[in-house]
PDB file of C-alpha atoms in Angstrom:
ATOM      1  CA  MET A 143     -12.142 -36.861  -3.945  1.00 50.00           C
ATOM      2  CA  THR A 144      -8.559 -37.606  -3.035  1.00 50.00           C
ATOM      3  CA  SER A 145      -6.073 -39.521  -5.106  1.00 45.00           C
ATOM      4  CA  ILE A 146      -3.832 -41.710  -2.968  1.00 49.00           C
ATOM      5  CA  SER A 147      -2.320 -43.828  -5.709  1.00 47.00           C
ATOM      6  CA  ALA A 148      -1.726 -43.959  -9.413  1.00 49.00           C
ATOM      7  CA  PHE A 149      -4.930 -45.970  -9.826  1.00 45.00           C
ATOM      8  CA  GLY A 150      -7.308 -43.043  -9.570  1.00 46.00           C
ATOM      9  CA  PRO A 151      -9.497 -41.184  -7.095  1.00 50.00           C
ATOM     10  CA  VAL A 152     -10.788 -42.720  -3.919  1.00 49.00           C
ATOM     11  CA  THR A 153     -14.248 -41.923  -2.627  1.00 46.00           C
ATOM     12  CA  ALA A 154     -15.911 -42.953   0.575  1.00 46.00           C
ATOM     13  CA  SER A 155     -19.582 -43.568   0.911  1.00 45.00           C
ATOM     14  CA  MET A 156     -21.620 -44.924   3.730  1.00 42.00           C
ATOM     15  CA  THR A 157     -24.880 -46.738   3.476  1.00 45.00           C
ATOM     16  CA  THR A 158     -27.116 -47.247   6.432  1.00 47.00           C
ATOM     17  CA  GLY A 159     -29.085 -50.354   7.138  1.00 47.00           C
ATOM     18  CA  THR A 160     -32.311 -50.624   9.024  1.00 46.00           C
ATOM     19  CA  LEU A 161     -33.660 -53.277  11.298  1.00 45.00           C
ATOM     20  CA  LYS A 162     -36.497 -55.300   9.899  1.00 49.00           C
ATOM     21  CA  LYS A 163     -38.455 -54.800  13.121  1.00 52.00           C
ATOM     22  CA  PRO A 164     -38.018 -51.868  15.510  1.00 51.00           C
ATOM     23  CA  LEU A 165     -36.594 -52.702  18.918  1.00 52.00           C
ATOM     24  CA  THR A 166     -38.739 -52.213  21.991  1.00 54.00           C
ATOM     25  CA  ALA A 167     -37.740 -52.333  25.634  1.00 52.00           C
ATOM     26  CA  ASP A 168     -39.779 -54.401  28.046  1.00 54.00           C
ATOM     27  CA  ALA A 169     -40.242 -53.887  31.790  1.00 53.00           C
ATOM     28  CA  SER A 170     -37.026 -55.789  32.584  1.00 51.00           C
ATOM     29  CA  GLY A 171     -35.003 -53.433  30.400  1.00 52.00           C
ATOM     30  CA  SER A 172     -34.184 -56.007  27.745  1.00 50.00           C
ATOM     31  CA  THR A 173     -34.851 -55.190  24.128  1.00 49.00           C
ATOM     32  CA  GLN A 174     -36.613 -57.297  21.582  1.00 50.00           C
ATOM     33  CA  ALA A 175     -38.066 -56.828  18.123  1.00 48.00           C
ATOM     34  CA  ALA A 176     -41.598 -55.489  18.173  1.00 51.00           C
ATOM     35  CA  GLY A 177     -44.012 -58.386  18.007  1.00 51.00           C
ATOM     36  CA  GLY A 178     -41.282 -60.937  18.639  1.00 51.00           C
ATOM     37  CA  SER A 179     -40.769 -63.253  21.545  1.00 53.00           C
ATOM     38  CA  PRO A 180     -37.643 -63.148  23.762  1.00 53.00           C
ATOM     39  CA  SER A 181     -36.526 -66.473  22.279  1.00 56.00           C
ATOM     40  CA  ASP A 182     -36.733 -64.935  18.784  1.00 67.00           C
ATOM     41  CA  ASP A 183     -33.491 -62.937  19.247  1.00 77.00           C
ATOM     42  CA  THR A 184     -31.737 -61.480  16.253  1.00 89.00           C
ATOM     43  CA  ILE A 185     -27.964 -61.294  16.010  1.00 92.00           C
ATOM     44  CA  GLU A 186     -28.118 -57.627  16.973  1.00 92.00           C
ATOM     45  CA  GLN A 187     -30.214 -58.379  20.045  1.00 91.00           C
ATOM     46  CA  LYS A 188     -27.881 -61.175  21.143  1.00 87.00           C
ATOM     47  CA  PHE A 189     -24.910 -58.832  20.748  1.00 89.00           C
ATOM     48  CA  LEU A 190     -26.601 -56.030  22.692  1.00 92.00           C
ATOM     49  CA  LYS A 191     -27.594 -58.430  25.452  1.00 89.00           C
ATOM     50  CA  TYR A 192     -24.003 -59.740  25.685  1.00 87.00           C
ATOM     51  CA  ALA A 193     -22.477 -56.235  25.524  1.00 90.00           C
ATOM     52  CA  GLN A 194     -24.653 -55.064  28.418  1.00 93.00           C
ATOM     53  CA  MET A 195     -23.538 -57.925  30.685  1.00 91.00           C
ATOM     54  CA  SER A 196     -21.044 -57.280  33.453  1.00 90.00           C
ATOM     55  CA  PRO A 197     -17.644 -58.980  33.094  1.00 88.00           C
ATOM     56  CA  MET A 198     -18.614 -61.475  35.822  1.00 87.00           C
ATOM     57  CA  ASP A 199     -21.877 -62.310  34.023  1.00 90.00           C
ATOM     58  CA  ARG A 200     -19.942 -62.814  30.772  1.00 90.00           C
ATOM     59  CA  MET A 201     -17.543 -65.139  32.558  1.00 89.00           C
ATOM     60  CA  ARG A 202     -20.454 -67.115  34.002  1.00 90.00           C
ATOM     61  CA  ALA A 203     -22.132 -67.337  30.583  1.00 89.00           C
ATOM     62  CA  ASN A 204     -18.878 -68.534  29.000  1.00 90.00           C
ATOM     63  CA  ILE A 205     -18.372 -71.175  31.692  1.00 90.00           C
ATOM     64  CA  LEU A 206     -21.933 -72.426  31.240  1.00 91.00           C
ATOM     65  CA  LYS A 207     -21.428 -72.519  27.479  1.00 90.00           C
ATOM     66  CA  SER A 208     -18.165 -74.445  27.887  1.00 91.00           C
ATOM     67  CA  ILE A 209     -19.932 -77.155  29.886  1.00 89.00           C
ATOM     68  CA  GLY A 210     -22.839 -77.233  27.451  1.00 92.00           C
ATOM     69  CA  LEU A 211     -25.482 -75.575  29.623  1.00 92.00           C
ATOM     70  CA  SER A 212     -27.557 -72.401  29.563  1.00 89.00           C
ATOM     71  CA  GLU A 213     -29.342 -70.402  32.254  1.00 89.00           C
ATOM     72  CA  GLN A 214     -32.572 -72.010  31.041  1.00 91.00           C
ATOM     73  CA  ASP A 215     -31.045 -75.463  31.613  1.00 91.00           C
ATOM     74  CA  LEU A 216     -30.151 -74.445  35.178  1.00 89.00           C
ATOM     75  CA  LYS A 217     -33.725 -73.376  35.849  1.00 91.00           C
ATOM     76  CA  THR A 218     -35.025 -76.828  34.904  1.00 93.00           C
ATOM     77  CA  MET A 219     -32.540 -78.744  37.091  1.00 92.00           C
ATOM     78  CA  THR A 220     -33.255 -80.156  40.496  1.00 94.00           C
ATOM     79  CA  PRO A 221     -31.890 -78.081  43.406  1.00 93.00           C
ATOM     80  CA  ASP A 222     -29.093 -80.611  44.000  1.00 95.00           C
ATOM     81  CA  GLN A 223     -28.027 -80.607  40.344  1.00 93.00           C
ATOM     82  CA  ARG A 224     -28.134 -76.832  40.204  1.00 93.00           C
ATOM     83  CA  ALA A 225     -26.074 -76.542  43.405  1.00 93.00           C
ATOM     84  CA  ALA A 226     -23.413 -78.833  41.919  1.00 93.00           C
ATOM     85  CA  VAL A 227     -23.190 -76.738  38.744  1.00 92.00           C
ATOM     86  CA  GLU A 228     -23.128 -73.479  40.727  1.00 92.00           C
ATOM     87  CA  GLN A 229     -20.294 -74.894  42.867  1.00 94.00           C
ATOM     88  CA  LYS A 230     -18.323 -75.822  39.731  1.00 92.00           C
ATOM     89  CA  ILE A 231     -18.811 -72.306  38.331  1.00 91.00           C
ATOM     90  CA  LYS A 232     -17.695 -70.791  41.645  1.00 91.00           C
ATOM     91  CA  GLU A 233     -14.549 -72.964  41.702  1.00 92.00           C
ATOM     92  CA  LEU A 234     -13.628 -72.036  38.125  1.00 89.00           C
ATOM     93  CA  ILE A 235     -14.101 -68.313  38.789  1.00 87.00           C
ATOM     94  CA  GLU A 236     -12.032 -68.514  41.991  1.00 88.00           C
ATOM     95  CA  GLN A 237      -9.294 -70.369  40.110  1.00 88.00           C
ATOM     96  CA  PHE A 238      -9.321 -67.710  37.400  1.00 85.00           C
ATOM     97  CA  GLN A 239      -9.144 -64.889  39.967  1.00 83.00           C
ATOM     98  CA  LYS A 240      -6.317 -66.656  41.815  1.00 84.00           C
ATOM     99  CA  ASN A 241      -4.282 -66.991  38.623  1.00 80.00           C
ATOM    100  CA  ALA A 242      -5.174 -63.596  37.130  1.00 77.00           C
ATOM    101  CA  GLY A 243      -2.194 -61.419  36.434  1.00 73.00           C
ATOM    102  CA  LYS A 244       0.413 -64.164  36.651  1.00 74.00           C
ATOM    103  CA  ALA A 245       2.881 -64.212  33.779  1.00 70.00           C
ATOM    104  CA  GLY A 246       2.352 -66.886  31.166  1.00 65.00           C
ATOM    105  CA  GLN A 247      -1.372 -67.286  31.687  1.00 59.00           C
ATOM    106  CA  ALA A 248      -3.364 -68.476  28.716  1.00 61.00           C
ATOM    107  CA  VAL A 249      -6.374 -66.306  28.016  1.00 61.00           C
ATOM    108  CA  ASP A 250      -9.416 -67.434  26.059  1.00 62.00           C
ATOM    109  CA  ILE A 251     -10.194 -64.628  23.622  1.00 62.00           C
ATOM    110  CA  SER A 252     -12.788 -66.578  21.645  1.00 62.00           C
ATOM    111  CA  ALA A 253     -15.711 -64.721  23.225  1.00 56.00           C
TER     112      ALA A 253
END
C-alpha cells in the first residue's frame, strides 16, 4: 500500500468479469455468443465487429447510419434504389477524401 495523500493508504484491486455466454467463431470469422443468433449481438460483439472493420468500412457504416439505413436495408432494396444509395455513398467518400488534410476541416468524432 502506498500513501499519496493525508487521507490514508491507497490500494488497487482489479475484478474480472465474465461473459454470460462464451463467444464462438463461425465460418465467416464473425463471433457470436454460443447458442445465439447473429442478430442477438451483445454490446461486446457489436464493439468487436466495429473494431475489426477497416477504416473505409467504418466510414461506409457511418454514412449509412447518417442517412438512416443499414446493410440489411440495402439488401432489400431494388437494384435501382441500391445503385442510387451506393452512388451517394461514393460521392460522400470522394468529397471527404478531396477535403482530407485541409486546414479548418470539421471532423465527426462521434463514432
